[in-house]
CSV table of C-alpha atoms and ligand atoms in Angstrom, one decimal:
chain,number,residue,atom,x,y,z
Y,1,MET,CA,-29.0,19.6,-3.4
Y,2,THR,CA,-28.6,16.0,-4.7
Y,3,GLN,CA,-27.3,13.5,-2.2
Y,4,LYS,CA,-23.6,12.5,-2.6
Y,5,THR,CA,-22.6,8.9,-2.5
Y,6,ALA,CA,-19.3,7.5,-1.1
Y,7,LEU,CA,-17.8,4.1,-1.8
Y,8,VAL,CA,-16.1,2.7,1.2
Y,9,THR,CA,-14.0,-0.5,0.6
Y,10,GLY,CA,-13.4,-2.5,3.8
Y,11,ALA,CA,-16.7,-1.1,5.1
Y,12,ALA,CA,-17.1,-4.0,7.5
Y,13,GLY,CA,-13.7,-3.5,9.1
Y,14,PHE,CA,-12.8,-1.5,12.2
Y,15,LEU,CA,-12.1,1.8,10.5
Y,16,GLY,CA,-14.3,1.2,7.5
Y,17,SER,CA,-17.4,0.8,9.7
Y,18,HIS,CA,-16.6,3.9,11.8
Y,19,LEU,CA,-15.9,5.9,8.6
Y,20,THR,CA,-19.3,4.7,7.1
Y,21,ASP,CA,-21.1,5.9,10.3
Y,22,ALA,CA,-19.4,9.3,10.0
Y,23,LEU,CA,-20.2,9.7,6.4
Y,24,LEU,CA,-23.9,8.7,6.9
Y,25,ALA,CA,-24.0,11.3,9.8
Y,26,SER,CA,-22.7,14.0,7.3
Y,27,ASP,CA,-25.6,13.1,4.9
Y,28,TYR,CA,-23.8,10.9,2.4
Y,29,ALA,CA,-25.3,7.7,1.0
Y,30,VAL,CA,-22.7,5.0,1.4
Y,31,ILE,CA,-22.0,1.9,-0.6
Y,32,GLY,CA,-19.8,-0.5,1.4
Y,33,VAL,CA,-17.7,-3.2,-0.3
Y,34,ASP,CA,-16.0,-6.0,1.7
Y,35,ASN,CA,-15.1,-9.5,1.1
Y,36,LEU,CA,-15.3,-10.2,4.9
Y,37,CYS,CA,-11.8,-11.8,5.0
Y,38,THR,CA,-11.1,-9.8,8.1
Y,39,GLY,CA,-14.2,-7.6,8.3
Y,40,ASN,CA,-17.2,-8.4,10.4
Y,41,VAL,CA,-20.9,-7.7,9.4
Y,42,ALA,CA,-21.7,-7.2,13.1
Y,43,ASN,CA,-19.8,-3.9,12.8
Y,44,LEU,CA,-22.6,-2.8,10.4
Y,45,ALA,CA,-25.6,-4.5,12.1
Y,46,HIS,CA,-26.9,-1.2,13.4
Y,47,LEU,CA,-27.3,0.1,9.8
Y,48,LYS,CA,-29.8,-2.8,8.8
Y,49,SER,CA,-32.7,-0.4,8.3
Y,50,GLU,CA,-30.6,2.6,7.0
Y,51,PRO,CA,-31.9,3.2,3.5
Y,52,ARG,CA,-28.8,5.2,2.6
Y,53,PHE,CA,-26.4,2.3,3.2
Y,54,SER,CA,-25.9,-0.9,1.3
Y,55,LEU,CA,-23.2,-3.5,1.6
Y,56,VAL,CA,-21.9,-5.4,-1.3
Y,57,GLU,CA,-19.9,-8.6,-0.6
Y,58,LYS,CA,-17.1,-8.5,-3.1
Y,59,ASP,CA,-13.3,-8.9,-3.5
Y,60,ILE,CA,-11.9,-5.7,-4.9
Y,61,CYS,CA,-9.0,-7.7,-6.4
Y,62,GLN,CA,-11.3,-8.2,-9.3
Y,63,PRO,CA,-12.4,-5.2,-11.4
Y,64,PHE,CA,-15.8,-3.9,-10.2
Y,65,ASP,CA,-18.3,-1.1,-10.6
Y,66,VAL,CA,-21.0,-0.1,-8.3
Y,67,GLY,CA,-22.3,2.9,-10.4
Y,68,LYS,CA,-21.6,6.5,-10.1
Y,69,VAL,CA,-20.0,7.7,-6.8
Y,70,ASP,CA,-18.7,11.1,-5.7
Y,71,ILE,CA,-15.9,9.9,-3.5
Y,72,VAL,CA,-14.0,6.6,-2.9
Y,73,PHE,CA,-12.5,5.7,0.5
Y,74,ASN,CA,-10.1,2.7,0.0
Y,75,PHE,CA,-9.9,1.0,3.3
Y,76,ALA,CA,-9.9,-2.7,2.3
Y,77,SER,CA,-6.9,-4.7,3.6
Y,78,PRO,CA,-6.0,-7.0,6.4
Y,79,ALA,CA,-4.3,-4.7,8.8
Y,80,SER,CA,-3.2,-6.3,12.0
Y,81,PRO,CA,0.2,-8.1,11.9
Y,82,ASP,CA,-1.5,-11.5,12.7
Y,83,ASP,CA,-4.0,-10.9,9.9
Y,84,TYR,CA,-1.5,-9.9,7.2
Y,85,HIS,CA,0.9,-12.6,8.1
Y,86,ARG,CA,-1.9,-15.2,7.7
Y,87,LEU,CA,-3.2,-13.5,4.5
Y,88,GLY,CA,0.1,-12.4,3.0
Y,89,VAL,CA,-0.6,-12.8,-0.7
Y,90,GLU,CA,-4.1,-11.6,-0.3
Y,91,THR,CA,-2.7,-8.4,1.4
Y,92,LEU,CA,-0.2,-7.9,-1.5
Y,93,LEU,CA,-3.1,-8.3,-4.0
Y,94,VAL,CA,-5.6,-6.0,-2.3
Y,95,GLY,CA,-2.9,-3.3,-1.9
Y,96,SER,CA,-1.9,-3.5,-5.7
Y,97,ALA,CA,-4.8,-4.8,-7.9
Y,98,GLY,CA,-7.4,-3.7,-5.4
Y,99,THR,CA,-6.1,-0.2,-5.2
Y,100,ILE,CA,-5.9,0.1,-9.0
Y,101,HIS,CA,-9.5,-1.1,-9.4
Y,102,THR,CA,-10.7,1.5,-6.9
Y,103,LEU,CA,-8.7,4.3,-8.6
Y,104,GLU,CA,-10.2,3.3,-11.9
Y,105,ILE,CA,-13.6,3.9,-10.4
Y,106,ALA,CA,-12.6,7.4,-9.2
Y,107,LYS,CA,-11.1,8.1,-12.7
Y,108,ARG,CA,-14.3,6.8,-14.4
Y,109,TYR,CA,-16.7,8.9,-12.5
Y,110,GLY,CA,-14.5,12.0,-11.7
Y,111,ALA,CA,-14.8,11.1,-8.0
Y,112,GLY,CA,-12.5,12.1,-5.1
Y,113,TYR,CA,-10.3,9.5,-3.7
Y,114,LEU,CA,-8.8,8.9,-0.3
Y,115,HIS,CA,-6.5,5.9,0.4
Y,116,ALA,CA,-5.8,4.5,3.8
Y,117,SER,CA,-2.0,4.3,4.0
Y,118,THR,CA,0.0,3.6,7.1
Y,119,SER,CA,2.8,4.5,9.4
Y,120,GLU,CA,4.3,1.1,8.3
Y,121,CYS,CA,5.5,3.0,5.2
Y,122,TYR,CA,8.2,4.3,7.6
Y,123,GLY,CA,9.2,0.8,8.6
Y,124,ASP,CA,11.6,0.8,11.6
Y,125,PRO,CA,12.1,4.5,11.4
Y,126,GLU,CA,15.5,6.2,11.8
Y,127,VAL,CA,13.8,9.6,11.9
Y,128,HIS,CA,11.8,10.4,15.0
Y,129,PRO,CA,9.1,11.5,15.2
Y,130,GLN,CA,8.1,10.5,11.7
Y,131,VAL,CA,7.5,13.4,9.3
Y,132,GLU,CA,5.8,12.8,6.0
Y,133,THR,CA,8.9,13.7,3.9
Y,134,TYR,CA,10.8,10.7,5.5
Y,135,TRP,CA,11.0,7.8,3.0
Y,136,GLY,CA,11.3,5.1,5.6
Y,137,ASN,CA,13.3,2.1,6.5
Y,138,VAL,CA,11.4,-1.0,5.3
Y,139,ASN,CA,12.7,-4.5,4.9
Y,140,PRO,CA,11.3,-5.5,1.4
Y,141,VAL,CA,11.5,-9.2,2.1
Y,142,GLY,CA,10.8,-9.4,5.8
Y,143,PRO,CA,7.6,-10.9,7.3
Y,144,ARG,CA,6.0,-7.4,7.4
Y,145,SER,CA,6.8,-6.7,3.7
Y,146,VAL,CA,3.5,-8.1,2.4
Y,147,TYR,CA,1.7,-5.2,4.2
Y,148,ASP,CA,4.4,-2.5,4.1
Y,149,GLU,CA,5.3,-2.9,0.4
Y,150,ALA,CA,1.6,-3.2,-0.7
Y,151,LYS,CA,0.9,0.0,1.1
Y,152,ARG,CA,3.9,1.7,-0.4
Y,153,PHE,CA,2.9,0.5,-3.9
Y,154,SER,CA,-0.6,1.9,-3.2
Y,155,GLU,CA,0.9,5.3,-2.5
Y,156,ALA,CA,2.8,5.2,-5.8
Y,157,ALA,CA,-0.5,4.1,-7.7
Y,158,VAL,CA,-2.5,6.8,-6.0
Y,159,THR,CA,0.1,9.5,-6.8
Y,160,ALA,CA,0.3,8.2,-10.4
Y,161,TYR,CA,-3.5,8.5,-10.9
Y,162,LYS,CA,-3.2,12.1,-9.7
Y,163,ARG,CA,-0.2,12.9,-11.8
Y,164,TYR,CA,-1.3,11.2,-15.1
Y,165,TYR,CA,-5.1,11.4,-14.9
Y,166,GLY,CA,-5.7,14.3,-12.6
Y,167,VAL,CA,-7.8,12.3,-10.0
Y,168,ASP,CA,-8.4,14.3,-6.9
Y,169,THR,CA,-6.5,12.0,-4.5
Y,170,HIS,CA,-5.6,12.1,-0.8
Y,171,LEU,CA,-3.2,9.8,1.2
Y,172,VAL,CA,-3.6,9.4,4.9
Y,173,ARG,CA,-0.8,7.7,6.9
Y,174,ILE,CA,-2.7,6.1,9.7
Y,175,PHE,CA,-0.9,5.4,13.1
Y,176,ASN,CA,-2.0,2.8,15.7
Y,177,THR,CA,-5.7,3.3,16.3
Y,178,TYR,CA,-8.0,1.6,18.8
Y,179,GLY,CA,-11.6,1.7,20.1
Y,180,PRO,CA,-14.8,-0.2,19.9
Y,181,ARG,CA,-15.1,-2.8,17.0
Y,182,LEU,CA,-11.4,-3.8,17.1
Y,183,GLN,CA,-11.6,-7.5,16.6
Y,184,ILE,CA,-10.6,-9.1,19.9
Y,185,ASN,CA,-8.7,-11.9,18.1
Y,186,ASP,CA,-6.7,-9.6,15.7
Y,187,GLY,CA,-3.5,-9.9,17.8
Y,188,ARG,CA,-3.0,-6.2,18.2
Y,189,VAL,CA,-1.6,-4.9,21.4
Y,190,ILE,CA,-4.7,-3.1,22.7
Y,191,SER,CA,-7.1,-5.9,21.8
Y,192,ASN,CA,-4.8,-8.5,23.3
Y,193,LEU,CA,-4.1,-6.6,26.5
Y,194,MET,CA,-7.7,-5.5,27.1
Y,195,THR,CA,-9.2,-8.9,26.6
Y,196,GLN,CA,-6.4,-10.6,28.6
Y,197,ALA,CA,-6.9,-8.2,31.5
Y,198,LEU,CA,-10.7,-8.8,31.4
Y,199,ARG,CA,-10.3,-12.6,31.3
Y,200,GLY,CA,-7.9,-12.4,34.3
Y,201,GLN,CA,-5.0,-13.7,32.1
Y,202,ALA,CA,-1.4,-12.6,32.1
Y,203,LEU,CA,-0.7,-9.7,29.8
Y,204,THR,CA,1.6,-10.7,26.9
Y,205,ILE,CA,4.4,-8.3,26.2
Y,206,TYR,CA,6.7,-8.9,23.2
Y,207,GLY,CA,10.4,-8.3,23.8
Y,208,ASP,CA,11.2,-6.1,26.9
Y,209,GLY,CA,8.2,-3.7,26.2
Y,210,SER,CA,10.5,-0.8,25.7
Y,211,GLN,CA,9.3,-0.4,22.0
Y,212,THR,CA,7.0,2.5,21.6
Y,213,ARG,CA,3.7,3.3,19.8
Y,214,SER,CA,1.4,6.3,19.8
Y,215,PHE,CA,-2.3,5.4,20.2
Y,216,CYS,CA,-5.0,7.3,18.6
Y,217,TYR,CA,-8.7,6.9,19.6
Y,218,VAL,CA,-10.9,6.0,16.6
Y,219,SER,CA,-13.2,9.1,16.6
Y,220,ASP,CA,-10.2,11.4,16.4
Y,221,LEU,CA,-8.8,9.5,13.5
Y,222,ILE,CA,-12.0,9.5,11.6
Y,223,ALA,CA,-12.4,13.3,12.1
Y,224,GLY,CA,-8.9,13.8,10.7
Y,225,ILE,CA,-9.6,11.6,7.7
Y,226,LEU,CA,-12.8,13.5,6.8
Y,227,ALA,CA,-10.9,16.8,7.2
Y,228,LEU,CA,-8.2,15.5,4.9
Y,229,SER,CA,-10.9,14.3,2.3
Y,230,ARG,CA,-12.3,17.8,2.2
Y,231,SER,CA,-8.9,19.5,1.7
Y,232,ASP,CA,-6.8,20.0,-1.3
Y,233,ILE,CA,-3.8,18.1,0.1
Y,234,ASP,CA,-2.7,15.3,-2.3
Y,235,THR,CA,0.6,14.4,-0.5
Y,236,PRO,CA,0.8,11.8,2.3
Y,237,THR,CA,-0.5,13.1,5.7
Y,238,ASN,CA,0.0,11.6,9.1
Y,239,ILE,CA,-3.1,11.2,11.2
Y,240,GLY,CA,-2.7,9.8,14.7
Y,241,ASN,CA,-2.0,10.8,18.2
Y,242,ASP,CA,1.5,12.1,19.0
Y,243,VAL,CA,1.7,11.0,22.6
Y,244,GLU,CA,4.2,8.2,22.7
Y,245,TRP,CA,4.0,5.2,25.1
Y,246,THR,CA,6.3,2.2,25.6
Y,247,ILE,CA,4.3,-1.0,25.4
Y,248,LEU,CA,4.9,-1.6,29.1
Y,249,GLU,CA,3.5,1.8,30.0
Y,250,CYS,CA,0.5,1.0,27.7
Y,251,ALA,CA,0.0,-2.3,29.7
Y,252,LYS,CA,0.0,-0.3,32.9
Y,253,GLU,CA,-2.8,1.9,31.5
Y,254,VAL,CA,-4.8,-1.2,30.6
Y,255,VAL,CA,-4.4,-2.5,34.2
Y,256,ALA,CA,-5.5,0.9,35.6
Y,257,VAL,CA,-8.6,1.0,33.4
Y,258,THR,CA,-9.7,-2.6,33.8
Y,259,GLY,CA,-8.7,-2.9,37.5
Y,260,ALA,CA,-7.2,-6.3,36.7
Y,261,LYS,CA,-4.8,-8.0,38.9
Y,262,VAL,CA,-2.7,-9.9,36.4
Y,263,GLU,CA,0.9,-10.9,35.8
Y,264,ILE,CA,3.0,-9.8,32.8
Y,265,LEU,CA,4.2,-12.6,30.5
Y,266,PHE,CA,7.2,-11.7,28.3
Y,267,LYS,CA,7.4,-13.3,24.9
Y,268,PRO,CA,9.8,-13.0,22.0
Y,269,LEU,CA,9.8,-9.8,20.0
Y,270,PRO,CA,8.5,-10.5,16.4
Y,271,GLN,CA,11.1,-10.0,13.6
Y,272,ASP,CA,11.3,-6.4,12.3
Y,273,ASP,CA,8.9,-5.1,15.0
Y,274,PRO,CA,9.5,-1.3,14.8
Y,275,THR,CA,11.3,-0.1,17.9
Y,276,ARG,CA,9.6,3.3,18.0
Y,277,ARG,CA,6.7,5.1,16.3
Y,278,ARG,CA,5.3,8.6,16.7
Y,279,PRO,CA,3.8,10.9,14.1
Y,280,ASP,CA,4.9,14.4,13.5
Y,281,LEU,CA,1.5,16.0,13.2
Y,282,THR,CA,2.6,19.5,12.2
Y,283,LYS,CA,1.1,19.1,8.7
Y,284,ALA,CA,-2.3,18.0,9.9
Y,285,ARG,CA,-2.5,20.6,12.7
Y,286,THR,CA,-1.5,23.6,10.5
Y,287,LYS,CA,-3.1,22.6,7.2
Y,288,LEU,CA,-6.2,20.9,8.4
Y,289,GLY,CA,-6.6,22.6,11.8
Y,290,TRP,CA,-7.0,19.1,13.2
Y,291,GLY,CA,-5.4,17.4,16.2
Y,292,PRO,CA,-6.2,14.5,18.5
Y,293,THR,CA,-8.3,15.3,21.5
Y,294,ILE,CA,-8.7,11.9,23.3
Y,295,MET,CA,-5.8,10.6,25.3
Y,296,LEU,CA,-5.0,6.9,26.0
Y,297,ARG,CA,-6.6,6.6,29.5
Y,298,GLU,CA,-9.9,8.2,28.3
Y,299,GLY,CA,-9.9,6.2,25.1
Y,300,LEU,CA,-9.4,3.0,27.0
Y,301,GLU,CA,-12.2,3.9,29.3
Y,302,LYS,CA,-14.4,4.6,26.3
Y,303,SER,CA,-13.5,1.2,24.9
Y,304,LEU,CA,-14.0,-0.8,28.1
Y,305,ASP,CA,-17.7,-1.7,27.7
Y,306,TYR,CA,-17.0,-2.9,24.1
Y,307,PHE,CA,-14.3,-5.3,25.2
Y,308,LYS,CA,-16.2,-6.4,28.3
Y,309,ALA,CA,-19.2,-7.3,26.0
Y,310,CYS,CA,-16.8,-9.2,23.7
Y,311,VAL,CA,-15.3,-11.2,26.5
Y,312,ASP,CA,-18.7,-11.9,28.1
Y,313,ALA,CA,-20.1,-13.1,24.7
Y,314,GLU,CA,-17.1,-15.4,24.4
Y,315,ALA,CA,-17.6,-16.9,27.8
Y,316,VAL,CA,-21.3,-17.6,27.1
Y,317,ALA,CA,-20.3,-19.2,23.7
Y,318,LYS,CA,-17.9,-21.5,25.5
Y,319,LYS,CA,-20.5,-22.8,28.0
K,401,UDP,N1,2.7,-6.4,21.3
K,401,UDP,C1,2.8,-6.9,22.5
K,401,UDP,N2,2.0,-7.8,23.0
K,401,UDP,C2,0.8,-8.2,22.3
K,401,UDP,C3,0.6,-7.6,21.0
K,401,UDP,C4,1.6,-6.7,20.5
K,401,UDP,O1,3.8,-6.5,23.3
K,401,UDP,O2,0.1,-9.0,22.8
K,401,UDP,C5,3.6,-5.4,20.8
K,401,UDP,C6,4.1,-5.6,19.4
K,401,UDP,O3,5.3,-6.4,19.4
K,401,UDP,C7,4.4,-4.2,18.9
K,401,UDP,C8,3.4,-3.3,19.6
K,401,UDP,O4,2.9,-4.2,20.7
K,401,UDP,O5,5.7,-3.8,19.4
K,401,UDP,C9,2.2,-3.0,18.7
K,401,UDP,O6,1.8,-4.2,18.1
K,401,UDP,P1,0.5,-4.2,17.2
K,401,UDP,O7,0.3,-5.6,16.7
K,401,UDP,O8,-0.7,-3.6,17.9
K,401,UDP,O9,0.7,-3.2,15.9
K,401,UDP,P2,2.0,-2.7,15.1
K,401,UDP,O10,2.2,-1.3,15.6
K,401,UDP,O11,3.2,-3.6,15.4
K,401,UDP,O12,1.6,-2.8,13.7
């Protein structure tokens, strides 16, 4: 059997690097592409002497070609609210031109294609839990629009390449995910709360903390994505964890796992911050036979050593 090759864009990112590991473990060769605007080569340091892996530093907003591949995983994009606010136009470009360029590669080589879409396609949802057939409630000109609308454009582009060119496409709608390799300064709730707790700082809660999210541990998410990539489902598919937490409850879990004795500091709620979010996973459970297995307390425990190491390294660097 000849070895299959996957192209992973955003390979140096949180999800891209975990996906790369999982593909290598299932005997793929992987070509990673990343412009490192939010990715971190440290996430791939353990693959230095892996002959089946190579990293190309490149911006996918320009057309590119890495040779024949069997499947494309398009994971390149700033993804935390802080990052896509800082890199707004870059986020729009990677989710439009970048997506088209990766679709062209799949079309050229007859490769499979899986695009990392997002629960942000649902915006501030009026339907709860969010089922894939819901079209969403997105502000097209609000601060989150650079991310939300780029991802929605990508879904249209991926679907068009399926419809007009017969590319074998998949669309995963990813819900909040956490675990080792989250960048500690990305502003997301789990990275902020874990690092604040470990530094002995007050935990920042935006608004009154009653807004909800449903947190998926990274290995569960990657397993769901691989199952989707092997399926014949071409319509959007939610992958995440369907246990819903208020942000205040999440903070309490962080306190329990870290043992921190810290205060809570309430800060203003950012504009258009979704009030609730929980995936309806019926489609993934019934059609992929996949469901999340790691719940928040266990996932935070599994992430603790990573966040401790980051905070320790930061303390050493400051000395
Ligand atoms: N949040 C918070 N404190 C923080 C960071 C985030 O209360 O230090 C809130 C944020 O307002 C949102 C939720 O936690 O309601 C999840 O935010 P995150 O940035 O992780 O991702 P989002 O789901 O909003 O894309």
